[in-house]
PDB file of C-alpha atoms in Angstrom:
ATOM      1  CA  UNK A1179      10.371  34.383 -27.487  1.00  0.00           C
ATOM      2  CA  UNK A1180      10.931  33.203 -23.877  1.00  0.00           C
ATOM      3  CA  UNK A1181      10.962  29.296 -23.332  1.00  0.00           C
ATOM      4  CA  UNK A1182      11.289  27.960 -20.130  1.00  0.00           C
ATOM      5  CA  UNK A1183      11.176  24.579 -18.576  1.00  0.00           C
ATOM      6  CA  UNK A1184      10.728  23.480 -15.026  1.00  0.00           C
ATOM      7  CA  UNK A1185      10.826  20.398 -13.326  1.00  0.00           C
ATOM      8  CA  UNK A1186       9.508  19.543 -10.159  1.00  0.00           C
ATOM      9  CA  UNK A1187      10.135  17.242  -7.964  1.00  0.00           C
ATOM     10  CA  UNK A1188       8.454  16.173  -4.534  1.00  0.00           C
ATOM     11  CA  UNK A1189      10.872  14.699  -1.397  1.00  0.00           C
ATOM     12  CA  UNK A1190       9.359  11.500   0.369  1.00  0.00           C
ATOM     13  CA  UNK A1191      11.168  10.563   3.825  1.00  0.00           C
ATOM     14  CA  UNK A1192      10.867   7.271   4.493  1.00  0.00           C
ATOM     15  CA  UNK A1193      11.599   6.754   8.161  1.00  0.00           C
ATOM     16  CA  UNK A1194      11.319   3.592  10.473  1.00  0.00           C
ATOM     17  CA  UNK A1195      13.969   1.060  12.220  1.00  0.00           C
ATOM     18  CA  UNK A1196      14.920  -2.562  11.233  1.00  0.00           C
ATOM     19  CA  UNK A1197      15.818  -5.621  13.588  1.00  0.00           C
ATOM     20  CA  UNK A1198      17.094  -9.189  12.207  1.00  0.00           C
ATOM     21  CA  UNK A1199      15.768 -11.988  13.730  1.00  0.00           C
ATOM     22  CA  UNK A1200      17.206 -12.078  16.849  1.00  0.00           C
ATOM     23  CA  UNK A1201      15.921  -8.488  17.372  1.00  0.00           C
ATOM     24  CA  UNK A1202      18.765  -6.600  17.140  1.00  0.00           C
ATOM     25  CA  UNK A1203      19.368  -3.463  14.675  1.00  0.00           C
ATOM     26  CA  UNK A1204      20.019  -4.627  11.126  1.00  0.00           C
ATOM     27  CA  UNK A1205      23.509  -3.540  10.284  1.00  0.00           C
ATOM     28  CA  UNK A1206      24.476  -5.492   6.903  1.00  0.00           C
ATOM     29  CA  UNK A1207      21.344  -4.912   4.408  1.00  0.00           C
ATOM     30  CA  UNK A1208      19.878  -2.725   2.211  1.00  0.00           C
ATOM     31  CA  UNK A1209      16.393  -0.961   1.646  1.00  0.00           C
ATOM     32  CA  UNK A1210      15.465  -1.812  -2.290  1.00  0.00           C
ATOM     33  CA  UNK A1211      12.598   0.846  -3.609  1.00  0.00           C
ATOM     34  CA  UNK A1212      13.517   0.407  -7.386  1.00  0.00           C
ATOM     35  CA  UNK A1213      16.602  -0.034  -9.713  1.00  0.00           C
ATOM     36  CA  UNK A1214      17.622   3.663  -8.904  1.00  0.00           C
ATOM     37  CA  UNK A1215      17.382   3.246  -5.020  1.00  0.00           C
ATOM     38  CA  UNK A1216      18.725   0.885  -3.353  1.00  0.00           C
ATOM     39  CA  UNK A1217      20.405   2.261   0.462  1.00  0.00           C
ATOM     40  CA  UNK A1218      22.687   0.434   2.832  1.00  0.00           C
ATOM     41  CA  UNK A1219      21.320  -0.012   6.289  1.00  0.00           C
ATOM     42  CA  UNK A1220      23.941  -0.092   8.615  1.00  0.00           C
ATOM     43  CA  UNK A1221      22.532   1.028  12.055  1.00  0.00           C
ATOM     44  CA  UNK A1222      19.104  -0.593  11.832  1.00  0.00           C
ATOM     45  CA  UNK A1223      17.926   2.936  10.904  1.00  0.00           C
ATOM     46  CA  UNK A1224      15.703   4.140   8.079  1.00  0.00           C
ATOM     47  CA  UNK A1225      15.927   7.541   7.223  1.00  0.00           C
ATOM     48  CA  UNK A1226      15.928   7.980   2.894  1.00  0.00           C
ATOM     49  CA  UNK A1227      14.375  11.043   1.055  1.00  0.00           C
ATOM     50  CA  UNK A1228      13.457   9.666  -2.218  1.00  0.00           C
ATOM     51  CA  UNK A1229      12.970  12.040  -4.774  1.00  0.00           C
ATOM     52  CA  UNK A1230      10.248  11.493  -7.429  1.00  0.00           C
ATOM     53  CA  UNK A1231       8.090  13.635 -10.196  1.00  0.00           C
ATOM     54  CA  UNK A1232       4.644  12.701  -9.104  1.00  0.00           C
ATOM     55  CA  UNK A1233       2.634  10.792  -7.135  1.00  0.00           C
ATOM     56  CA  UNK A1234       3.144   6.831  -6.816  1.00  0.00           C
ATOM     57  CA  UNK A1235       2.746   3.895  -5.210  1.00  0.00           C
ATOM     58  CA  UNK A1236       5.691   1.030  -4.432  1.00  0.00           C
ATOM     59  CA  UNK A1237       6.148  -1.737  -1.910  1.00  0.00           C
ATOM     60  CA  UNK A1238       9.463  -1.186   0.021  1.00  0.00           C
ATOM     61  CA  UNK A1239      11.630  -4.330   0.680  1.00  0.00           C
ATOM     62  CA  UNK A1240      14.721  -4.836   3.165  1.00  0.00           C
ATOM     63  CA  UNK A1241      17.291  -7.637   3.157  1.00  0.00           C
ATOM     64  CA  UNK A1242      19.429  -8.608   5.654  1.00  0.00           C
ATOM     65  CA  UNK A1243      22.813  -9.803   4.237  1.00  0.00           C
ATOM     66  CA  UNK A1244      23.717 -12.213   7.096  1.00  0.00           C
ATOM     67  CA  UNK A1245      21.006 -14.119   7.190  1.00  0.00           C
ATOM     68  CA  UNK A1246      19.346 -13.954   3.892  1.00  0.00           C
ATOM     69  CA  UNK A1247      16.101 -12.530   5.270  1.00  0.00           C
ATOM     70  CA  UNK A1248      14.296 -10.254   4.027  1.00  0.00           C
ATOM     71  CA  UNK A1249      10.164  -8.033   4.446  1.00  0.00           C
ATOM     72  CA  UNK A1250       8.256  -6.445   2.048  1.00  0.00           C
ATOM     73  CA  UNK A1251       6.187  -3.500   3.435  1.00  0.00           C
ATOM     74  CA  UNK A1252       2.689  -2.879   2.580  1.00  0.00           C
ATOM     75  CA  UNK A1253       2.513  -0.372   0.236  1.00  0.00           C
ATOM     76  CA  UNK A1254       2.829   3.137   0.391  1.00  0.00           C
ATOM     77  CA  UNK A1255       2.537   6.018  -1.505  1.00  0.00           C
ATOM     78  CA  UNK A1256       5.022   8.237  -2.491  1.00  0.00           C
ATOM     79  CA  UNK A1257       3.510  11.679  -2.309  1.00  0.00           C
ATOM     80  CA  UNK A1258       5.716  14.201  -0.274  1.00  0.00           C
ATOM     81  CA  UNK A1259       5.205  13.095   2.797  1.00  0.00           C
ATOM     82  CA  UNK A1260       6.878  11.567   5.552  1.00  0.00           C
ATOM     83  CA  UNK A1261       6.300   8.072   5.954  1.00  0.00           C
ATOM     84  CA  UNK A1262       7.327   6.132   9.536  1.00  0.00           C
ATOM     85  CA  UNK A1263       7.041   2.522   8.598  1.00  0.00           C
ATOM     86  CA  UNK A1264       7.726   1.532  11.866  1.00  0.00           C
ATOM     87  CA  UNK A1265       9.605  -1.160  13.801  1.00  0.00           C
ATOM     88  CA  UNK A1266      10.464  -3.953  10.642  1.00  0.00           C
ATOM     89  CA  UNK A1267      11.702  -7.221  11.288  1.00  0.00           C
ATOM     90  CA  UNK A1268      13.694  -9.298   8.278  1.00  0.00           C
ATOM     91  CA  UNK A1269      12.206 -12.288   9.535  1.00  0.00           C
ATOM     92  CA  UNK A1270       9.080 -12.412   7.198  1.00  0.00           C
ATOM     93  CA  UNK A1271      10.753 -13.999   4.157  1.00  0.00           C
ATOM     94  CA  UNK A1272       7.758 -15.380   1.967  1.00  0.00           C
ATOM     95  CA  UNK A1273       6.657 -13.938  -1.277  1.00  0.00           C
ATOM     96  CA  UNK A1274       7.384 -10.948  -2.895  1.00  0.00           C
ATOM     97  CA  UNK A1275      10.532 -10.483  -5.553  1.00  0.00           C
ATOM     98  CA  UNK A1276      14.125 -11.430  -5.489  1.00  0.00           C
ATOM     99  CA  UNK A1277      16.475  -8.670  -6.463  1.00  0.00           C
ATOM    100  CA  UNK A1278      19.290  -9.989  -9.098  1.00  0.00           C
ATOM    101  CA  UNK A1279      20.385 -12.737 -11.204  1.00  0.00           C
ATOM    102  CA  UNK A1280      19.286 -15.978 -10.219  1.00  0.00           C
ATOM    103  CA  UNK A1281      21.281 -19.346 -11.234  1.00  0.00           C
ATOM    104  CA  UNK A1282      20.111 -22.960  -9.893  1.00  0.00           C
ATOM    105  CA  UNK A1283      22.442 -25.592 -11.020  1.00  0.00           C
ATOM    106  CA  UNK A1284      20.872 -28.837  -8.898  1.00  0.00           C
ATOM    107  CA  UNK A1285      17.535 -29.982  -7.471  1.00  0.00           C
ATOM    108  CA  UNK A1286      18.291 -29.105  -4.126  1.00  0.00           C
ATOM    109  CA  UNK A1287      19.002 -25.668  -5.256  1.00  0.00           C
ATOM    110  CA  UNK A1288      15.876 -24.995  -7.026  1.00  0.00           C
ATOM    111  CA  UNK A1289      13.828 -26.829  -4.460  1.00  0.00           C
ATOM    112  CA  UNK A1290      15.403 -24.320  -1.063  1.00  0.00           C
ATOM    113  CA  UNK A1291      15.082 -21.168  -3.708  1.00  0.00           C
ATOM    114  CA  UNK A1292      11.488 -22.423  -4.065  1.00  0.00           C
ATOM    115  CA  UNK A1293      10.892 -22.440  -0.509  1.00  0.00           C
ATOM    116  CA  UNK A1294      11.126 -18.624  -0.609  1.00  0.00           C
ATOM    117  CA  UNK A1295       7.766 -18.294  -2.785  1.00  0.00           C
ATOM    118  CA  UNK A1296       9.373 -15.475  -4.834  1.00  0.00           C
ATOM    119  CA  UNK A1297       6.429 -14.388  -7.189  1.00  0.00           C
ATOM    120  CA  UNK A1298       9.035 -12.290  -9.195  1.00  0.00           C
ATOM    121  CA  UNK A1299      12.631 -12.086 -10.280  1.00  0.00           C
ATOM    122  CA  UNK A1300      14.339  -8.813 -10.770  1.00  0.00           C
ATOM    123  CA  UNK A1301      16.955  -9.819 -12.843  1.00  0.00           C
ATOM    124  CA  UNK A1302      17.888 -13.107 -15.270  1.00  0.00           C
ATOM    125  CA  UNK A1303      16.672 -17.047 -14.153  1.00  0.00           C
ATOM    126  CA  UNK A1304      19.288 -19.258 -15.125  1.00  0.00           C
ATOM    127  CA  UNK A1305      18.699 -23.500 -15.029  1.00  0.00           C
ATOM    128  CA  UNK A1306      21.531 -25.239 -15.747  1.00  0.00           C
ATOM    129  CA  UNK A1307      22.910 -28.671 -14.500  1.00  0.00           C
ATOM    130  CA  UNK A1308      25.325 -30.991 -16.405  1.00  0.00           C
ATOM    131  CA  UNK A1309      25.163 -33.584 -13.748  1.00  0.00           C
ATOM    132  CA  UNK A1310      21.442 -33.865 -15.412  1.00  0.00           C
ATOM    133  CA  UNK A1311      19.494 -33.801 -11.680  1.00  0.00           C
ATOM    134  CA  UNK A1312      16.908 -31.183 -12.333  1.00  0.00           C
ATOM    135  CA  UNK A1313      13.441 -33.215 -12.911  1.00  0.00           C
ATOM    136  CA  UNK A1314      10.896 -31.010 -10.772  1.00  0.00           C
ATOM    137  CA  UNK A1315      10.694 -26.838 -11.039  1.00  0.00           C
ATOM    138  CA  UNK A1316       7.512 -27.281  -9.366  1.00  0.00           C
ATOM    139  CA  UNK A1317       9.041 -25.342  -6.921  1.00  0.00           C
ATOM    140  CA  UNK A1318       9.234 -22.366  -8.529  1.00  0.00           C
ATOM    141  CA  UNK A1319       5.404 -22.438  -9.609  1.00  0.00           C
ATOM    142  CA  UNK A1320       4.876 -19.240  -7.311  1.00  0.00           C
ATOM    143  CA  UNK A1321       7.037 -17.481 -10.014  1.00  0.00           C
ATOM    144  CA  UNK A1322       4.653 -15.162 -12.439  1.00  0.00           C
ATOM    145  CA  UNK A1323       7.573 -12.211 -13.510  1.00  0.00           C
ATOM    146  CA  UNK A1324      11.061 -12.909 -14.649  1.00  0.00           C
ATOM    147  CA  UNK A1325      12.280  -9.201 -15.565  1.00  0.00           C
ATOM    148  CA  UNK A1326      15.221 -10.934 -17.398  1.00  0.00           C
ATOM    149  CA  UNK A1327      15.900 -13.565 -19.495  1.00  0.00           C
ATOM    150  CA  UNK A1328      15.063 -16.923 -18.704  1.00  0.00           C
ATOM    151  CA  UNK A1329      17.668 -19.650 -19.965  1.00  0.00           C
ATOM    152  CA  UNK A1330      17.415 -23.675 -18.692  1.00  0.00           C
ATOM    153  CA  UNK A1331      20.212 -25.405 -20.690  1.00  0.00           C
ATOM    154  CA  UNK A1332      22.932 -28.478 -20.121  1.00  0.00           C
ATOM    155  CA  UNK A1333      20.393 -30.674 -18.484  1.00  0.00           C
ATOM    156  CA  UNK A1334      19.669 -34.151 -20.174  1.00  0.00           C
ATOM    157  CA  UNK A1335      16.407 -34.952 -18.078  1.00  0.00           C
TER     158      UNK A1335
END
């Protein structure tokens, strides 16, 4: 009896350049696919092969350390393919999800993260204020996926 397993898996290059704000190459960020690939950009070059078993779809986000800004491509598919995504600037910074732990500890905190419109957290949400401040998370209304825990504690209000 002859038992024999294969796996297959398909290569997707992801090609394209970056720019920060000021339009020159992004050299302190990362591209963020999913929890297993995240890549350092350091030259304001894209150039990843992400390997995968079949066919998917995903939305391809890049953060610029220095400034905080970040885009969100459209989304592509992941089929074997090369994909150009083109000339990206970090300077669209609305919507779309905020990779790691979050912790607010005043108003003014949760009211500039708000600003953002994250619709989802990739990590834990943490509220907490002893100083008592926090009165208003309207600002986080465009949240609809903590992937985390959520904790709000130590505030009297």
């Amino acid at each position: 009896m002859n038992i024999s397993f294969s796996e297959e898996f398909q290569t997707t290059t992801i090609t394209g350049a970056v720019t920060n704000c000021n339009g020159t190459p992004l050299t302190k960020g990362y591209v963020f696919v999913d929890q297993y690939n995240t890549i350092s950009i350091t030259d304001g070059i894209i150039n990843i092969g992400l390997q995968h078993c079949m066919i998917t779809t995903t939305q391809i986000q890049i953060f610029d350390f220095e400034t905080s800004q970040w885009t969100i491509s459209n989304e592509i598919t992941l089929n074997g393919e090369t994909i150009n995504l083109g000339l990206l600037s970090t300077c669209e910074d609305v919507g779309g999800i905020f990779n790691g732990d979050v912790t607010l500890t005043s108003q003014t905190e949760v009211n500039e993260f708000g600003q953002f419109s994250f619709i989802s957290v990739n990590g834990d949400l943490r509220i907490a204020d002893d100083a008592g401040d926090i009165v208003d998370l309207t600002p986080l209304e465009s949240l609809t996926i903590i992937t985390g825990l959520i904790r709000v504690f130590s505030n009297e209000t």
